[in-house]
Coordinates of N, CA, C and O in Angstrom, one line a residue:
X1 N 97.8 75.7 94.4 CA 98.1 76.5 93.3 C 96.8 77.0 92.6 O 96.7 78.1 92.1
X2 N 95.8 76.2 92.7 CA 94.5 76.6 92.1 C 93.9 77.8 92.8 O 93.4 78.7 92.1
X3 N 94.0 77.9 94.1 CA 93.5 79.1 94.8 C 94.2 80.4 94.5 O 93.7 81.4 94.4
X4 N 95.6 80.2 94.3 CA 96.4 81.4 93.9 C 95.9 81.9 92.5 O 95.8 83.1 92.3
X5 N 95.7 81.0 91.6 CA 95.2 81.3 90.3 C 93.8 82.0 90.4 O 93.6 83.0 89.7
X6 N 93.0 81.6 91.3 CA 91.7 82.2 91.5 C 91.8 83.6 92.0 O 91.2 84.6 91.5
X7 N 92.7 83.8 93.0 CA 92.9 85.2 93.5 C 93.5 86.1 92.4 O 93.0 87.2 92.3
X8 N 94.4 85.6 91.7 CA 95.0 86.5 90.6 C 93.9 86.8 89.6 O 93.8 88.0 89.2
X9 N 93.1 85.9 89.2 CA 92.0 86.1 88.2 C 91.0 87.1 88.8 O 90.6 88.0 88.1
X10 N 90.7 87.0 90.1 CA 89.8 88.0 90.7 C 90.3 89.4 90.7 O 89.6 90.3 90.5
X11 N 91.6 89.5 90.9 CA 92.3 90.9 90.8 C 92.1 91.4 89.4 O 91.9 92.6 89.2
X12 N 92.4 90.6 88.4 CA 92.4 91.1 87.1 C 91.0 91.3 86.5 O 90.9 92.1 85.5
X13 N 90.0 90.8 87.1 CA 88.6 90.9 86.5 C 87.9 92.0 87.3 O 86.8 91.8 87.7
X14 N 88.5 93.2 87.5 CA 87.9 94.3 88.2 C 86.6 94.7 87.5 O 86.6 94.9 86.3
X15 N 85.6 95.0 88.3 CA 84.3 95.5 87.7 C 84.1 96.9 88.1 O 84.8 97.8 87.7
X16 N 83.0 97.2 88.8 CA 82.6 98.5 89.2 C 83.7 99.2 90.1 O 84.3 98.5 90.9
X17 N 83.9 100.5 89.9 CA 85.0 101.2 90.6 C 84.6 101.4 92.1 O 83.5 101.6 92.5
X18 N 85.6 101.2 93.0 CA 85.6 101.6 94.4 C 86.7 102.5 94.6 O 87.8 102.2 94.3
X19 N 86.4 103.7 95.2 CA 87.4 104.8 95.3 C 87.7 105.1 96.7 O 86.8 105.1 97.5
X20 N 89.0 105.2 97.1 CA 89.4 105.6 98.4 C 90.4 106.7 98.4 O 91.3 106.7 97.5
X21 N 90.3 107.7 99.3 CA 91.3 108.8 99.2 C 92.6 108.3 99.7 O 92.7 107.4 100.6
X22 N 93.7 108.7 99.1 CA 95.0 108.4 99.5 C 95.3 109.1 100.8 O 94.9 110.2 101.0
X23 N 96.0 108.4 101.7 CA 96.3 109.0 103.0 C 97.7 109.6 103.0 O 98.5 109.2 102.3
X24 N 97.9 110.5 103.9 CA 99.2 111.1 104.0 C 99.2 112.5 103.5 O 98.2 113.0 102.9
X25 N 100.3 113.3 103.7 CA 100.3 114.6 103.3 C 100.7 114.8 101.8 O 100.6 115.9 101.3
X26 N 101.3 113.8 101.2 CA 101.8 113.9 99.8 C 100.7 113.4 98.9 O 100.1 112.3 99.1
X27 N 100.4 114.2 97.8 CA 99.4 113.8 96.8 C 99.9 112.7 95.9 O 101.1 112.6 95.6
X28 N 99.0 111.9 95.5 CA 99.3 110.8 94.5 C 98.9 111.5 93.1 O 97.8 111.9 92.9
X29 N 99.9 111.6 92.2 CA 99.6 112.2 90.9 C 98.5 111.4 90.1 O 98.5 110.2 90.2
X30 N 97.7 112.2 89.5 CA 96.7 111.6 88.6 C 97.3 110.7 87.6 O 98.4 111.0 87.0
X31 N 96.6 109.6 87.2 CA 97.1 108.7 86.2 C 96.8 107.3 86.4 O 96.1 106.9 87.4
X32 N 97.3 106.4 85.6 CA 97.1 105.0 85.7 C 98.4 104.3 86.1 O 99.5 104.7 85.7
X33 N 98.3 103.3 87.0 CA 99.4 102.6 87.6 C 99.3 101.1 87.5 O 98.2 100.6 87.7
X34 N 100.3 100.5 87.0 CA 100.3 99.0 86.9 C 100.8 98.5 88.3 O 101.9 98.8 88.7
X35 N 100.1 97.5 88.9 CA 100.4 97.0 90.2 C 100.9 95.6 90.2 O 100.4 94.8 89.4
X36 N 101.8 95.3 91.1 CA 102.3 93.9 91.2 C 102.6 93.6 92.7 O 102.8 94.6 93.5
X37 N 102.5 92.4 93.0 CA 102.8 91.9 94.4 C 103.7 90.7 94.3 O 103.7 90.0 93.3
X38 N 104.3 90.4 95.4 CA 105.0 89.1 95.6 C 104.1 88.0 96.0 O 103.4 88.2 97.0
X39 N 104.0 86.9 95.3 CA 103.3 85.7 95.7 C 104.4 84.6 95.8 O 104.8 84.2 94.7
X40 N 104.8 84.2 97.0 CA 105.9 83.3 97.1 C 107.1 83.9 96.5 O 107.5 85.0 97.0
X41 N 107.8 83.3 95.6 CA 109.0 83.9 95.0 C 108.7 84.5 93.6 O 109.6 84.8 92.9
X42 N 107.4 84.7 93.3 CA 107.1 85.3 92.0 C 106.5 86.7 92.1 O 105.7 87.0 93.0
X43 N 106.9 87.6 91.3 CA 106.4 89.0 91.3 C 105.3 89.0 90.2 O 105.5 88.9 89.0
X44 N 104.0 89.1 90.7 CA 102.9 88.9 89.8 C 102.1 90.2 89.6 O 101.9 91.0 90.5
X45 N 101.8 90.4 88.3 CA 101.0 91.6 87.9 C 99.6 91.4 88.4 O 99.0 90.4 88.2
X46 N 99.1 92.5 89.0 CA 97.7 92.4 89.6 C 96.7 93.2 88.8 O 95.6 93.3 89.2
X47 N 97.1 94.0 87.8 CA 96.2 94.8 87.1 C 96.6 96.3 87.3 O 97.7 96.6 87.7
X48 N 95.6 97.2 87.0 CA 95.9 98.6 87.1 C 95.0 99.3 88.1 O 93.9 98.8 88.3
X49 N 95.4 100.4 88.6 CA 94.6 101.3 89.4 C 94.7 102.7 88.8 O 95.7 103.0 88.1
X50 N 93.7 103.5 89.1 CA 93.7 104.9 88.6 C 93.7 105.8 89.8 O 93.1 105.5 90.8
X51 N 94.4 106.9 89.6 CA 94.3 108.0 90.6 C 93.7 109.2 90.0 O 94.2 109.6 88.9
X52 N 92.7 109.8 90.6 CA 92.0 111.0 90.1 C 91.8 111.9 91.4 O 91.2 111.4 92.3
X53 N 92.4 113.1 91.3 CA 92.2 114.0 92.4 C 92.6 113.4 93.8 O 91.8 113.6 94.7
X54 N 93.7 112.7 93.8 CA 94.2 112.1 95.1 C 93.4 111.0 95.6 O 93.4 110.7 96.8
X55 N 92.5 110.4 94.8 CA 91.7 109.2 95.2 C 92.1 108.1 94.2 O 92.2 108.2 93.0
X56 N 92.3 106.9 94.9 CA 92.6 105.7 94.1 C 91.4 104.8 93.9 O 90.6 104.6 94.8
X57 N 91.3 104.2 92.7 CA 90.3 103.2 92.4 C 90.8 101.9 93.1 O 91.8 101.3 92.6
X58 N 90.2 101.5 94.1 CA 90.7 100.3 94.9 C 89.9 99.0 94.6 O 89.8 98.1 95.4
X59 N 89.2 99.0 93.5 CA 88.3 97.9 93.1 C 89.1 96.6 93.1 O 88.6 95.5 93.5
X60 N 90.4 96.6 92.7 CA 91.1 95.3 92.6 C 91.3 94.7 94.0 O 91.5 93.5 94.2
X61 N 91.3 95.5 95.0 CA 91.4 95.0 96.4 C 90.1 94.5 96.9 O 90.0 93.5 97.5
X62 N 89.0 95.3 96.7 CA 87.7 95.0 97.1 C 87.2 93.6 96.6 O 86.6 92.8 97.3
X63 N 87.6 93.3 95.3 CA 87.1 92.1 94.7 C 87.6 90.8 95.4 O 87.0 89.8 95.3
X64 N 88.7 90.9 96.1 CA 89.3 89.7 96.8 C 89.1 89.9 98.3 O 89.7 89.1 99.1
X65 N 88.3 90.8 98.8 CA 88.0 91.0 100.2 C 89.1 91.7 101.0 O 89.1 91.7 102.2
X66 N 90.0 92.4 100.3 CA 91.0 93.2 101.0 C 90.5 94.6 101.3 O 89.6 95.1 100.6
X67 N 91.1 95.2 102.3 CA 90.7 96.5 102.7 C 91.8 97.5 102.5 O 92.9 97.3 103.1
X68 N 91.6 98.6 101.8 CA 92.6 99.6 101.5 C 92.9 100.3 102.8 O 92.0 100.7 103.6
X69 N 94.2 100.5 103.2 CA 94.5 101.2 104.4 C 95.4 102.5 104.1 O 95.6 103.2 105.0
X70 N 95.8 102.7 102.9 CA 96.6 103.9 102.6 C 97.5 103.7 101.4 O 97.6 102.6 100.9
X71 N 98.0 104.9 101.0 CA 98.9 104.9 99.8 C 100.0 105.9 100.0 O 99.8 106.9 100.6
X72 N 101.2 105.5 99.5 CA 102.4 106.4 99.7 C 103.0 106.6 98.3 O 103.3 105.6 97.7
X73 N 103.2 107.8 97.9 CA 103.9 108.0 96.6 C 105.4 107.5 96.7 O 106.0 107.6 97.7
X74 N 105.9 107.0 95.6 CA 107.2 106.5 95.4 C 107.8 107.2 94.2 O 107.1 107.9 93.5
X75 N 109.1 107.0 94.0 CA 109.8 107.7 92.8 C 109.1 107.2 91.5 O 109.0 107.9 90.6
X76 N 108.7 105.9 91.5 CA 108.2 105.3 90.3 C 106.7 105.2 90.2 O 106.1 104.8 89.2
X77 N 106.0 105.6 91.3 CA 104.6 105.5 91.3 C 104.0 105.6 92.7 O 104.1 106.7 93.3
X78 N 103.4 104.5 93.2 CA 102.8 104.5 94.5 C 102.8 103.1 95.1 O 102.8 102.1 94.4
X79 N 102.9 103.1 96.4 CA 102.8 101.8 97.2 C 101.4 101.8 97.8 O 101.1 102.8 98.6
X80 N 100.6 100.8 97.5 CA 99.3 100.7 98.1 C 99.3 99.7 99.2 O 99.7 98.6 99.1
X81 N 98.9 100.2 100.4 CA 98.9 99.4 101.6 C 97.4 98.9 101.8 O 96.5 99.6 101.6
X82 N 97.3 97.6 102.2 CA 96.0 97.1 102.5 C 96.1 95.9 103.5 O 97.2 95.5 103.9
X83 N 94.9 95.6 104.0 CA 94.8 94.4 104.9 C 94.1 93.3 104.1 O 93.0 93.5 103.6
X84 N 94.7 92.2 104.0 CA 94.2 91.1 103.2 C 92.9 90.5 103.9 O 92.6 90.8 105.1
X85 N 92.2 89.7 103.2 CA 91.0 89.1 103.8 C 91.3 88.3 105.0 O 90.5 88.1 105.9
X86 N 92.5 87.7 105.0 CA 93.0 86.9 106.2 C 93.5 87.8 107.4 O 93.8 87.2 108.4
X87 N 93.5 89.1 107.2 CA 93.9 90.0 108.2 C 95.4 90.4 108.2 O 95.9 91.0 109.2
X88 N 96.1 90.0 107.2 CA 97.6 90.4 107.1 C 97.7 91.8 106.5 O 97.0 92.1 105.5
X89 N 98.6 92.5 107.0 CA 98.9 93.9 106.5 C 99.9 93.6 105.3 O 101.0 93.1 105.6
X90 N 99.6 94.1 104.1 CA 100.4 93.8 103.0 C 100.5 95.1 102.1 O 99.8 96.1 102.4
X91 N 101.3 95.1 101.1 CA 101.5 96.2 100.2 C 101.6 95.8 98.8 O 102.0 94.6 98.5
X92 N 101.3 96.7 97.9 CA 101.4 96.4 96.4 C 102.1 97.5 95.8 O 101.8 98.7 96.0
X93 N 103.1 97.2 95.0 CA 103.9 98.2 94.2 C 103.1 98.6 92.9 O 102.8 97.7 92.2
X94 N 102.9 99.8 92.7 CA 102.2 100.3 91.5 C 103.1 101.3 90.8 O 103.4 102.4 91.4
X95 N 103.5 101.0 89.6 CA 104.3 101.9 88.8 C 103.5 102.6 87.7 O 102.6 102.0 87.1
X96 N 103.8 103.9 87.5 CA 103.1 104.7 86.5 C 103.1 104.0 85.1 O 104.2 103.6 84.7
X97 N 101.9 103.9 84.5 CA 101.8 103.2 83.2 C 102.1 104.1 82.1 O 102.0 105.3 82.2

């Protein structure tokens, strides 16, 4: 449980911005998005990301060693795809704030 708390804290304590272009043919609307992921059976808030000119601030991923692999617009916001530090392909739901 302690390591999960550390990972969550690392996500929330985002520092300098790291920006990656959204992939795919559909643009990600500019704005701020609140992101959440499933950890076990809990849906946990991971902080916010910003989209500016179809580029996402991916600092919350970089802080925990994850690698951004793409983003897909959804009705409520965007799904951010990434590869975790352990090498697992995962996604994060981000809803427009």
